[in-house]
């Protein structure tokens, strides 16, 4: 339990229906009473947890600042595990700011980013992976991202607990043979080997599933490229279902990089339209072309647009030869037109091995196929994960991989090194795994995790 009580605005700043100020800490319900006038006459301290009380927040002189609804949650039955008060003000910047100011005047401290969730973790309400799931829920960009984060909040990382149990069992066997050799005899290396191998299998399954699902949290960048006038901006607009980029038949209209987000089969996709790549004297267009080349290099996937009614030119091939083919989809556009100047033979010769889709930015033709190709290419190389619904972040992945290396090292040296040395790896693996739930995590790592949160969470 912490000594001080904290306060923060938990809703986004600006105008809205309501603004919620959240307070947490020992005795905070009694503290708020000093600035709260209940409409019913019943003091907050007499109210039970999970109740709402209508009233007013008062200034120093006892004047009403705003009419509010105050929710109280009593320790330990609250998000943080402490007494929590949520003041629902009218959602304007002045009422919210003045009510928050009053809370600070009566001794509360402004909360750090993520401090409510950090307290929840330190008070044992959530483990670290659950705390991290909170931020993933807030930032989820697709339904699947949300579902995976919710599962994590509900303790879906339990499979890691099972692996920890296995490592604990291995460590117990190793320790027992070192500490009580007479009673338990020599270490049975065959038994340890098979236990380590099973642990490694389970761990690999978690890592595989986590990597496969990574994309649902992180999303990908898809860059639309091509020479001027092939229909890049039209495709962007059609995918976004809004007029974001200017479309004209004048080459060189898009001079800057334009981007927005879409949801492709539950994968958050940042879709980026680039200036048409061509040699140009125009200074502004040149800057656009350079910027485009840069985003193309950083793209997870590239969609090279060809104009089906115009034919393949040297300009198209120049772009094609300068991009990574492993991440490429070719979209032959303007297929709605009668005029067809690109033959299938030409495509298969020039773009051998590349995924080719025929379509039209004007009629949405080929879009389903384009979405399927994006999903397929993103998940390519990601191994099937037996339906394991787990999402891991970079920190967790790194810990899992370190744990795997320690188990592999233990397996490799089993029987060749002293049991003492063996236990360095086996205990190390257990400790590394503990970083995921937060059992063994260092203070500075905690600080880094929670500083990624928003204020008020
Ligand atoms: P960008 O320079 O590559 O971004 O090309 P734009 O999107 O500005 O399109 C250039 C011209 O081609 C415009 O006149 C569009 O209306 C036209 N256009 C784009 N896509 C299609 C399509 O699928 N079919 C037809 N018929 N015209 C298209």
CSV table of C-alpha atoms and ligand atoms in Angstrom, one decimal:
chain,number,residue,atom,x,y,z
A,1,UNK,CA,0.0,0.0,0.0
A,2,UNK,CA,1.2,3.5,-0.8
A,3,UNK,CA,1.1,6.4,1.6
A,4,UNK,CA,0.0,9.1,-0.8
A,5,UNK,CA,-3.2,9.5,-2.8
A,6,UNK,CA,-3.2,10.3,-6.5
A,7,UNK,CA,-5.5,12.0,-8.9
A,8,UNK,CA,-5.8,12.4,-12.6
A,9,UNK,CA,-8.2,13.1,-15.4
A,10,UNK,CA,-9.0,9.7,-16.9
A,11,UNK,CA,-11.0,10.8,-19.9
A,12,UNK,CA,-9.3,12.6,-22.8
A,13,UNK,CA,-9.0,16.4,-22.4
A,14,UNK,CA,-11.3,18.6,-24.4
A,15,UNK,CA,-15.1,18.8,-24.6
A,16,UNK,CA,-17.2,15.8,-24.1
A,17,UNK,CA,-20.4,14.5,-22.3
A,18,UNK,CA,-18.6,13.8,-19.1
A,19,UNK,CA,-15.0,14.1,-17.8
A,20,UNK,CA,-13.9,11.6,-15.2
A,21,UNK,CA,-11.4,12.4,-12.5
A,22,UNK,CA,-10.0,9.3,-10.8
A,23,UNK,CA,-8.5,9.3,-7.4
A,24,UNK,CA,-6.8,6.4,-5.6
A,25,UNK,CA,-5.2,6.0,-2.2
A,26,UNK,CA,-5.7,5.2,1.4
A,27,UNK,CA,-8.6,7.2,2.9
A,28,UNK,CA,-9.3,9.0,-0.3
A,29,UNK,CA,-13.1,8.7,0.1
A,30,UNK,CA,-13.0,10.6,3.4
A,31,UNK,CA,-10.6,13.1,1.9
A,32,UNK,CA,-12.9,14.0,-0.9
A,33,UNK,CA,-15.7,14.6,1.5
A,34,UNK,CA,-14.0,17.9,2.3
A,35,UNK,CA,-14.8,19.3,-1.1
A,36,UNK,CA,-18.1,17.4,-1.8
A,37,UNK,CA,-21.6,18.5,-1.0
A,38,UNK,CA,-24.0,15.5,-1.4
A,39,UNK,CA,-27.4,16.3,-2.8
A,40,UNK,CA,-29.0,13.6,-0.6
A,41,UNK,CA,-27.3,14.8,2.6
A,42,UNK,CA,-25.6,11.4,3.0
A,43,UNK,CA,-21.8,11.7,3.5
A,44,UNK,CA,-19.6,9.7,1.2
A,45,UNK,CA,-17.9,7.9,4.2
A,46,UNK,CA,-21.3,6.4,5.0
A,47,UNK,CA,-21.9,5.1,1.5
A,48,UNK,CA,-21.1,1.5,0.5
A,49,UNK,CA,-18.6,0.6,-2.3
A,50,UNK,CA,-19.9,0.6,-5.9
A,51,UNK,CA,-22.4,3.3,-5.2
A,52,UNK,CA,-22.9,6.6,-7.0
A,53,UNK,CA,-23.7,9.9,-5.2
A,54,UNK,CA,-25.0,13.0,-6.8
A,55,UNK,CA,-23.7,16.3,-5.4
A,56,UNK,CA,-21.4,19.3,-6.0
A,57,UNK,CA,-17.7,19.9,-5.8
A,58,UNK,CA,-17.1,23.1,-3.8
A,59,UNK,CA,-14.4,25.7,-4.0
A,60,UNK,CA,-12.5,27.0,-1.0
A,61,UNK,CA,-15.3,29.5,-0.2
A,62,UNK,CA,-18.0,26.8,-0.4
A,63,UNK,CA,-19.3,27.9,-3.8
A,64,UNK,CA,-20.4,25.2,-6.2
A,65,UNK,CA,-17.9,24.5,-9.0
A,66,UNK,CA,-19.8,21.7,-10.8
A,67,UNK,CA,-22.6,19.3,-10.3
A,68,UNK,CA,-21.0,15.8,-10.3
A,69,UNK,CA,-21.8,12.1,-9.8
A,70,UNK,CA,-19.2,10.5,-7.5
A,71,UNK,CA,-18.6,6.8,-7.6
A,72,UNK,CA,-16.7,5.1,-4.8
A,73,UNK,CA,-15.0,1.7,-4.6
A,74,UNK,CA,-13.6,0.5,-1.4
A,75,UNK,CA,-10.3,-1.3,-0.9
A,76,UNK,CA,-9.5,-4.0,-1.8
A,77,UNK,CA,-12.4,-4.2,-4.3
A,78,UNK,CA,-11.2,-1.6,-6.8
A,79,UNK,CA,-9.0,-1.4,-9.9
A,80,UNK,CA,-6.0,-0.4,-7.8
A,81,UNK,CA,-6.8,-2.4,-4.8
A,82,UNK,CA,-7.0,0.9,-2.8
A,83,UNK,CA,-9.9,3.2,-2.0
A,84,UNK,CA,-10.9,4.7,-5.4
A,85,UNK,CA,-13.2,7.7,-6.1
A,86,UNK,CA,-14.3,8.6,-9.6
A,87,UNK,CA,-15.8,12.1,-10.0
A,88,UNK,CA,-17.9,12.4,-13.1
A,89,UNK,CA,-17.9,16.1,-14.0
A,90,UNK,CA,-19.5,17.8,-16.9
A,91,UNK,CA,-17.0,17.2,-19.7
A,92,UNK,CA,-15.8,20.7,-20.3
A,93,UNK,CA,-12.2,21.8,-19.8
A,94,UNK,CA,-13.1,24.4,-17.1
A,95,UNK,CA,-15.2,22.2,-14.8
A,96,UNK,CA,-12.8,19.3,-15.2
A,97,UNK,CA,-9.7,21.5,-14.5
A,98,UNK,CA,-11.2,23.2,-11.5
A,99,UNK,CA,-12.5,20.0,-9.9
A,100,UNK,CA,-9.0,18.4,-10.4
A,101,UNK,CA,-7.4,21.5,-9.0
A,102,UNK,CA,-9.6,21.1,-5.9
A,103,UNK,CA,-8.4,17.6,-5.4
A,104,UNK,CA,-4.8,18.7,-5.5
A,105,UNK,CA,-5.5,21.5,-3.0
A,106,UNK,CA,-6.7,19.0,-0.5
A,107,UNK,CA,-3.5,17.0,-0.7
A,108,UNK,CA,-3.7,14.6,-3.5
A,109,UNK,CA,-0.8,14.3,-5.9
A,110,UNK,CA,-1.1,14.3,-9.7
A,111,UNK,CA,-0.7,10.7,-10.9
A,112,UNK,CA,2.2,9.7,-13.2
A,113,UNK,CA,1.3,8.0,-16.5
A,114,UNK,CA,0.0,4.5,-15.8
A,115,UNK,CA,0.3,4.9,-12.0
A,116,UNK,CA,-3.2,3.5,-11.3
A,117,UNK,CA,-2.4,0.4,-13.2
A,118,UNK,CA,1.1,0.2,-11.6
A,119,UNK,CA,-0.6,0.3,-8.2
A,120,UNK,CA,-3.0,-2.4,-9.3
A,121,UNK,CA,0.0,-4.5,-10.2
A,122,UNK,CA,2.0,-3.7,-7.1
A,123,UNK,CA,-1.1,-4.4,-4.9
A,124,UNK,CA,-1.5,-7.8,-6.6
A,125,UNK,CA,-4.7,-7.0,-8.5
A,126,UNK,CA,-3.1,-7.8,-11.8
A,127,UNK,CA,0.1,-9.5,-12.9
A,128,UNK,CA,2.4,-7.7,-15.3
A,129,UNK,CA,1.1,-9.3,-18.5
A,130,UNK,CA,-2.4,-8.4,-17.5
A,131,UNK,CA,-1.3,-4.8,-16.8
A,132,UNK,CA,0.2,-4.7,-20.2
A,133,UNK,CA,-3.0,-6.0,-21.7
A,134,UNK,CA,-4.8,-2.9,-20.4
A,135,UNK,CA,-2.8,-0.7,-22.7
A,136,UNK,CA,-3.3,-3.1,-25.6
A,137,UNK,CA,-7.1,-2.9,-25.0
A,138,UNK,CA,-6.9,0.9,-25.1
A,139,UNK,CA,-4.8,0.9,-28.2
A,140,UNK,CA,-6.5,-2.0,-30.1
A,141,UNK,CA,-7.2,-1.1,-33.7
A,142,UNK,CA,-9.2,-4.1,-34.8
A,143,UNK,CA,-11.7,-6.5,-33.2
A,144,UNK,CA,-9.2,-9.3,-33.2
A,145,UNK,CA,-6.6,-7.1,-31.5
A,146,UNK,CA,-9.2,-6.3,-28.8
A,147,UNK,CA,-10.2,-9.9,-28.4
A,148,UNK,CA,-6.6,-11.0,-27.9
A,149,UNK,CA,-5.9,-8.2,-25.4
A,150,UNK,CA,-9.0,-9.0,-23.5
A,151,UNK,CA,-8.0,-12.7,-23.3
A,152,UNK,CA,-4.7,-11.6,-21.9
A,153,UNK,CA,-6.4,-9.4,-19.3
A,154,UNK,CA,-8.5,-12.4,-18.2
A,155,UNK,CA,-5.2,-14.3,-17.5
A,156,UNK,CA,-4.7,-16.1,-20.8
A,157,UNK,CA,-0.9,-16.1,-20.0
A,158,UNK,CA,-1.8,-19.0,-17.7
A,159,UNK,CA,0.1,-21.3,-20.1
A,160,UNK,CA,3.3,-19.5,-18.9
A,161,UNK,CA,2.4,-20.4,-15.3
A,162,UNK,CA,2.2,-24.0,-16.4
A,163,UNK,CA,5.7,-23.8,-17.9
A,164,UNK,CA,6.9,-22.1,-14.7
A,165,UNK,CA,5.6,-25.1,-12.8
A,166,UNK,CA,7.5,-27.5,-15.0
A,167,UNK,CA,10.7,-25.5,-14.5
A,168,UNK,CA,10.1,-25.4,-10.8
A,169,UNK,CA,9.8,-29.2,-10.8
A,170,UNK,CA,13.1,-29.5,-12.7
A,171,UNK,CA,14.9,-27.1,-10.3
A,172,UNK,CA,13.5,-29.0,-7.3
A,173,UNK,CA,15.0,-32.3,-8.7
A,174,UNK,CA,18.4,-30.7,-9.4
A,175,UNK,CA,18.5,-29.0,-6.0
A,176,UNK,CA,17.4,-32.1,-4.1
A,177,UNK,CA,20.2,-34.2,-5.6
A,178,UNK,CA,22.8,-31.5,-4.8
A,179,UNK,CA,21.5,-30.9,-1.2
A,180,UNK,CA,20.5,-34.4,-0.2
A,181,UNK,CA,22.6,-36.8,-2.3
A,182,UNK,CA,22.3,-39.6,0.2
A,183,UNK,CA,18.5,-39.5,0.4
A,184,UNK,CA,17.7,-38.9,-3.3
A,185,UNK,CA,20.7,-40.3,-5.0
A,186,UNK,CA,22.3,-39.1,-8.3
A,187,UNK,CA,20.4,-36.9,-10.6
A,188,UNK,CA,18.4,-38.9,-13.2
A,189,UNK,CA,19.6,-37.1,-16.4
A,190,UNK,CA,17.1,-39.0,-18.6
A,191,UNK,CA,14.2,-37.7,-16.5
A,192,UNK,CA,15.6,-34.1,-16.5
A,193,UNK,CA,16.2,-34.3,-20.3
A,194,UNK,CA,12.6,-35.4,-21.0
A,195,UNK,CA,11.3,-32.7,-18.7
A,196,UNK,CA,13.4,-30.0,-20.3
A,197,UNK,CA,12.4,-31.2,-23.8
A,198,UNK,CA,8.7,-31.0,-22.9
A,199,UNK,CA,9.2,-27.5,-21.4
A,200,UNK,CA,11.0,-26.4,-24.6
A,201,UNK,CA,8.1,-27.7,-26.7
A,202,UNK,CA,5.5,-25.8,-24.7
A,203,UNK,CA,7.6,-22.7,-24.7
A,204,UNK,CA,8.0,-22.9,-28.5
A,205,UNK,CA,4.3,-23.2,-28.9
A,206,UNK,CA,3.8,-20.0,-26.9
A,207,UNK,CA,6.4,-18.1,-28.9
A,208,UNK,CA,5.0,-19.3,-32.2
A,209,UNK,CA,1.5,-18.3,-31.4
A,210,UNK,CA,2.7,-15.0,-30.0
A,211,UNK,CA,4.7,-14.2,-33.1
A,212,UNK,CA,1.8,-15.1,-35.4
A,213,UNK,CA,-0.6,-12.8,-33.5
A,214,UNK,CA,2.0,-10.0,-33.1
A,215,UNK,CA,0.7,-8.4,-36.3
A,216,UNK,CA,-2.8,-7.9,-34.8
A,217,UNK,CA,-1.3,-5.5,-32.2
A,218,UNK,CA,1.5,-3.9,-34.1
A,219,UNK,CA,-0.2,-3.7,-37.5
A,220,UNK,CA,1.7,-3.2,-40.8
A,221,UNK,CA,2.6,-0.5,-43.3
A,222,UNK,CA,1.4,-1.1,-46.8
A,223,UNK,CA,2.8,1.3,-49.4
A,224,UNK,CA,1.1,2.0,-52.7
A,225,UNK,CA,3.6,2.9,-55.4
A,226,UNK,CA,3.9,3.3,-59.1
A,227,UNK,CA,4.5,5.9,-61.8
A,228,UNK,CA,2.2,8.9,-62.0
A,229,UNK,CA,-1.4,8.5,-63.1
A,230,UNK,CA,-1.7,4.7,-62.7
A,231,UNK,CA,-4.4,5.2,-60.0
A,232,UNK,CA,-2.5,5.2,-56.7
A,233,UNK,CA,-4.6,7.9,-55.1
A,234,UNK,CA,-7.8,6.4,-56.5
A,235,UNK,CA,-6.9,3.1,-54.9
A,236,UNK,CA,-6.1,4.7,-51.6
A,237,UNK,CA,-9.4,6.6,-51.6
A,238,UNK,CA,-11.3,3.5,-52.6
A,239,UNK,CA,-9.7,1.4,-49.8
A,240,UNK,CA,-10.3,4.2,-47.3
A,241,UNK,CA,-13.8,4.7,-48.6
A,242,UNK,CA,-13.2,8.5,-48.5
A,243,UNK,CA,-11.6,11.2,-50.6
A,244,UNK,CA,-8.3,11.6,-48.8
A,245,UNK,CA,-5.9,12.1,-51.7
A,246,UNK,CA,-6.6,14.4,-54.7
A,247,UNK,CA,-7.3,12.4,-57.9
A,248,UNK,CA,-6.8,14.1,-61.3
A,249,UNK,CA,-5.6,13.0,-64.7
A,250,UNK,CA,-2.7,15.4,-64.4
A,251,UNK,CA,0.5,13.4,-63.6
A,252,UNK,CA,2.4,14.5,-60.5
A,253,UNK,CA,-0.7,15.7,-58.5
A,254,UNK,CA,0.3,13.7,-55.3
A,255,UNK,CA,3.5,15.4,-54.3
A,256,UNK,CA,3.6,14.2,-50.7
A,257,UNK,CA,3.2,11.0,-48.8
A,258,UNK,CA,-0.5,10.5,-47.7
A,259,UNK,CA,-1.4,7.9,-45.1
A,260,UNK,CA,-4.4,6.6,-43.1
A,261,UNK,CA,-5.6,3.4,-41.4
A,262,UNK,CA,-7.8,0.6,-42.6
A,263,UNK,CA,-8.7,-2.7,-41.2
A,264,UNK,CA,-7.8,-5.6,-43.4
A,265,UNK,CA,-9.2,-8.9,-42.1
A,266,UNK,CA,-8.5,-7.7,-38.5
A,267,UNK,CA,-5.0,-6.6,-39.2
A,268,UNK,CA,-4.5,-2.8,-38.6
A,269,UNK,CA,-3.0,-1.5,-41.8
A,270,UNK,CA,-1.4,1.9,-42.2
A,271,UNK,CA,-1.9,2.5,-45.9
A,272,UNK,CA,0.4,5.0,-47.5
A,273,UNK,CA,0.0,6.6,-50.9
A,274,UNK,CA,3.2,7.9,-52.4
A,275,UNK,CA,4.0,10.5,-55.0
A,276,UNK,CA,4.4,8.9,-58.4
A,277,UNK,CA,8.0,8.0,-58.9
A,278,UNK,CA,9.4,9.7,-62.0
A,279,UNK,CA,12.3,11.9,-63.0
A,280,UNK,CA,11.1,15.5,-62.7
A,281,UNK,CA,12.5,19.0,-62.7
A,282,UNK,CA,9.8,20.2,-60.2
A,283,UNK,CA,11.5,20.9,-56.8
A,284,UNK,CA,8.4,20.1,-54.7
A,285,UNK,CA,7.8,16.9,-56.7
A,286,UNK,CA,11.4,15.8,-56.3
A,287,UNK,CA,11.2,16.1,-52.5
A,288,UNK,CA,8.0,14.0,-52.7
A,289,UNK,CA,9.7,11.4,-54.9
A,290,UNK,CA,12.6,11.1,-52.4
A,291,UNK,CA,10.2,10.8,-49.5
A,292,UNK,CA,8.3,8.1,-51.4
A,293,UNK,CA,11.5,6.1,-51.9
A,294,UNK,CA,12.2,6.2,-48.2
A,295,UNK,CA,8.7,5.0,-47.1
A,296,UNK,CA,9.0,2.3,-49.8
A,297,UNK,CA,12.1,1.0,-48.2
A,298,UNK,CA,10.4,0.8,-44.8
A,299,UNK,CA,7.3,-0.8,-46.0
A,300,UNK,CA,6.1,-4.2,-44.7
A,301,UNK,CA,4.3,-4.7,-48.0
A,302,UNK,CA,4.3,-2.8,-51.3
A,303,UNK,CA,1.5,-2.6,-53.9
A,304,UNK,CA,2.9,-1.7,-57.3
A,305,UNK,CA,0.2,-0.3,-59.5
A,306,UNK,CA,0.2,-0.7,-63.2
A,307,UNK,CA,-2.1,1.0,-65.7
A,308,UNK,CA,-3.8,-1.9,-67.5
A,309,UNK,CA,-5.0,0.4,-70.2
A,310,UNK,CA,-1.6,2.0,-70.8
A,311,UNK,CA,0.8,-0.9,-70.8
A,312,UNK,CA,4.0,-1.6,-69.0
A,313,UNK,CA,6.7,1.1,-69.6
A,314,UNK,CA,10.3,1.7,-68.6
A,315,UNK,CA,9.1,3.8,-65.7
A,316,UNK,CA,7.2,0.9,-64.2
A,317,UNK,CA,10.2,-1.4,-64.6
A,318,UNK,CA,12.6,1.1,-63.0
A,319,UNK,CA,10.4,1.2,-59.9
A,320,UNK,CA,10.0,-2.6,-59.9
A,321,UNK,CA,13.8,-3.2,-60.1
A,322,UNK,CA,14.4,-1.0,-57.1
A,323,UNK,CA,12.0,-2.6,-54.7
A,324,UNK,CA,12.0,-5.8,-52.6
A,325,UNK,CA,10.1,-8.4,-54.6
A,326,UNK,CA,9.5,-10.7,-51.5
A,327,UNK,CA,7.1,-8.1,-50.1
A,328,UNK,CA,5.4,-7.1,-53.4
A,329,UNK,CA,1.9,-7.3,-54.8
A,330,UNK,CA,1.3,-6.1,-58.4
A,331,UNK,CA,-2.1,-4.5,-58.9
A,332,UNK,CA,-3.0,-4.2,-62.6
A,333,UNK,CA,-5.5,-1.3,-62.4
A,334,UNK,CA,-8.2,0.2,-64.7
A,335,UNK,CA,-9.5,-3.3,-65.7
A,336,UNK,CA,-12.9,-1.7,-66.0
A,337,UNK,CA,-11.8,-0.2,-69.3
A,338,UNK,CA,-12.2,-2.0,-72.6
A,339,UNK,CA,-8.6,-1.2,-73.6
A,340,UNK,CA,-6.2,-3.9,-72.4
A,341,UNK,CA,-2.6,-3.3,-73.1
A,342,UNK,CA,-0.9,-5.8,-70.7
A,343,UNK,CA,-1.0,-9.4,-71.6
A,344,UNK,CA,-0.8,-12.3,-69.1
A,345,UNK,CA,2.4,-13.5,-70.8
A,346,UNK,CA,4.1,-10.2,-70.4
A,347,UNK,CA,3.1,-10.2,-66.7
A,348,UNK,CA,4.3,-13.7,-66.0
A,349,UNK,CA,7.6,-13.0,-67.7
A,350,UNK,CA,8.4,-9.6,-66.2
A,351,UNK,CA,7.0,-10.3,-62.7
A,352,UNK,CA,7.8,-14.0,-62.3
A,353,UNK,CA,7.0,-15.3,-58.9
A,354,UNK,CA,5.2,-12.1,-57.8
A,355,UNK,CA,1.5,-12.1,-56.7
A,356,UNK,CA,-0.5,-10.3,-59.5
A,357,UNK,CA,-4.1,-9.0,-59.0
A,358,UNK,CA,-6.3,-7.5,-61.7
A,359,UNK,CA,-8.7,-4.9,-60.6
A,360,UNK,CA,-10.1,-1.4,-60.7
A,361,UNK,CA,-9.9,1.4,-58.2
A,362,UNK,CA,-13.1,2.8,-59.7
A,363,UNK,CA,-15.3,-0.3,-59.4
A,364,UNK,CA,-13.6,-2.0,-56.3
A,365,UNK,CA,-12.8,-5.0,-58.5
A,366,UNK,CA,-10.0,-7.1,-57.2
A,367,UNK,CA,-10.2,-5.7,-53.6
A,368,UNK,CA,-11.2,-8.9,-51.9
A,369,UNK,CA,-8.3,-10.6,-53.6
A,370,UNK,CA,-6.0,-7.8,-52.6
A,371,UNK,CA,-7.1,-8.1,-48.9
A,372,UNK,CA,-6.6,-11.9,-49.0
A,373,UNK,CA,-3.1,-11.4,-50.5
A,374,UNK,CA,-2.2,-8.9,-47.8
A,375,UNK,CA,-3.3,-11.3,-45.0
A,376,UNK,CA,-1.5,-14.2,-46.7
A,377,UNK,CA,1.7,-12.4,-47.1
A,378,UNK,CA,1.7,-11.0,-43.6
A,379,UNK,CA,1.2,-14.4,-42.1
A,380,UNK,CA,3.6,-16.1,-44.4
A,381,UNK,CA,6.4,-17.7,-42.5
A,382,UNK,CA,4.4,-17.5,-39.3
A,383,UNK,CA,3.8,-21.0,-38.2
A,384,UNK,CA,0.4,-22.3,-37.4
A,385,UNK,CA,-0.3,-22.0,-33.7
A,386,UNK,CA,-2.9,-24.7,-32.9
A,387,UNK,CA,-5.4,-22.0,-32.2
A,388,UNK,CA,-3.5,-20.7,-29.2
A,389,UNK,CA,-5.0,-17.2,-28.6
A,390,UNK,CA,-2.1,-15.5,-27.2
A,391,UNK,CA,-0.5,-12.1,-28.0
A,392,UNK,CA,3.0,-11.2,-26.8
A,393,UNK,CA,4.7,-7.8,-26.9
A,394,UNK,CA,8.3,-7.2,-27.6
A,395,UNK,CA,9.4,-7.3,-24.0
A,396,UNK,CA,7.6,-10.6,-23.4
A,397,UNK,CA,8.9,-12.1,-26.7
A,398,UNK,CA,12.4,-11.2,-25.7
A,399,UNK,CA,12.0,-12.8,-22.3
A,400,UNK,CA,10.5,-15.9,-23.8
A,401,UNK,CA,13.4,-16.2,-26.2
A,402,UNK,CA,16.0,-15.7,-23.5
A,403,UNK,CA,14.2,-18.4,-21.4
A,404,UNK,CA,14.3,-20.7,-24.5
A,405,UNK,CA,18.1,-20.2,-24.9
A,406,UNK,CA,18.6,-21.0,-21.2
A,407,UNK,CA,16.7,-24.3,-21.5
A,408,UNK,CA,18.5,-25.2,-24.7
A,409,UNK,CA,21.8,-24.5,-23.0
A,410,UNK,CA,20.8,-26.7,-20.1
A,411,UNK,CA,19.8,-29.5,-22.5
A,412,UNK,CA,23.0,-29.2,-24.5
A,413,UNK,CA,25.3,-29.4,-21.4
A,414,UNK,CA,23.2,-31.9,-19.5
A,415,UNK,CA,25.5,-34.6,-18.0
A,416,UNK,CA,28.7,-32.8,-19.2
A,417,UNK,CA,28.7,-30.1,-16.5
A,418,UNK,CA,28.3,-30.3,-12.8
A,419,UNK,CA,24.7,-30.1,-11.4
A,420,UNK,CA,25.7,-26.7,-10.0
A,421,UNK,CA,26.3,-25.4,-13.5
A,422,UNK,CA,23.2,-27.0,-14.7
A,423,UNK,CA,21.2,-25.2,-12.1
A,424,UNK,CA,22.5,-21.9,-13.3
A,425,UNK,CA,20.6,-22.4,-16.5
A,426,UNK,CA,17.5,-24.0,-15.0
A,427,UNK,CA,17.1,-21.4,-12.3
A,428,UNK,CA,18.0,-18.7,-14.8
A,429,UNK,CA,15.2,-19.9,-17.1
A,430,UNK,CA,12.7,-19.8,-14.3
A,431,UNK,CA,13.7,-16.3,-13.3
A,432,UNK,CA,13.5,-15.1,-16.9
A,433,UNK,CA,10.0,-16.5,-17.3
A,434,UNK,CA,9.1,-14.7,-14.1
A,435,UNK,CA,9.7,-11.4,-15.9
A,436,UNK,CA,6.5,-12.0,-17.9
A,437,UNK,CA,4.1,-12.1,-14.9
A,438,UNK,CA,6.3,-9.5,-13.2
A,439,UNK,CA,7.5,-11.8,-10.3
A,440,UNK,CA,11.1,-11.1,-11.1
A,441,UNK,CA,11.0,-7.9,-12.9
A,442,UNK,CA,13.3,-4.9,-12.1
A,443,UNK,CA,12.1,-1.5,-10.9
A,444,UNK,CA,13.4,0.3,-14.0
A,445,UNK,CA,11.7,-2.1,-16.3
A,446,UNK,CA,8.4,-1.5,-14.5
A,447,UNK,CA,8.9,2.3,-14.8
A,448,UNK,CA,9.5,1.9,-18.5
A,449,UNK,CA,6.4,-0.2,-19.0
A,450,UNK,CA,4.0,2.1,-17.1
A,451,UNK,CA,5.4,5.2,-18.6
A,452,UNK,CA,4.0,4.0,-21.9
A,453,UNK,CA,0.5,4.4,-20.5
A,454,UNK,CA,-1.6,7.5,-20.6
A,455,UNK,CA,-2.2,9.6,-17.6
A,456,UNK,CA,-5.3,8.6,-15.6
A,457,UNK,CA,-4.9,4.9,-16.5
B,1,LIG,P1,-2.1,8.5,-59.3
B,1,LIG,O1,-1.3,9.7,-60.0
B,1,LIG,O2,-1.3,7.2,-59.6
B,1,LIG,O3,-2.4,8.8,-57.9
B,1,LIG,O4,-3.4,8.4,-60.1
B,1,LIG,P2,-4.9,8.9,-59.8
B,1,LIG,O5,-5.5,8.1,-58.7
B,1,LIG,O6,-4.8,10.4,-59.6
B,1,LIG,O7,-5.6,8.6,-61.1
B,1,LIG,C1,-5.2,9.1,-62.4
B,1,LIG,C2,-6.4,9.0,-63.3
B,1,LIG,O8,-6.8,7.7,-63.6
B,1,LIG,C3,-7.6,9.7,-62.8
B,1,LIG,O9,-8.3,10.4,-63.9
B,1,LIG,C4,-8.5,8.6,-62.3
B,1,LIG,O10,-9.8,8.9,-62.3
B,1,LIG,C5,-8.1,7.5,-63.3
B,1,LIG,N1,-8.3,6.2,-62.7
B,1,LIG,C6,-7.8,5.7,-61.5
B,1,LIG,N2,-8.1,4.4,-61.3
B,1,LIG,C7,-9.0,4.1,-62.3
B,1,LIG,C8,-9.7,2.9,-62.6
B,1,LIG,O11,-9.6,1.8,-62.0
B,1,LIG,N3,-10.4,2.9,-63.8
B,1,LIG,C9,-10.5,4.0,-64.6
B,1,LIG,N4,-11.3,3.9,-65.6
B,1,LIG,N5,-9.8,5.1,-64.3
B,1,LIG,C10,-9.1,5.2,-63.2
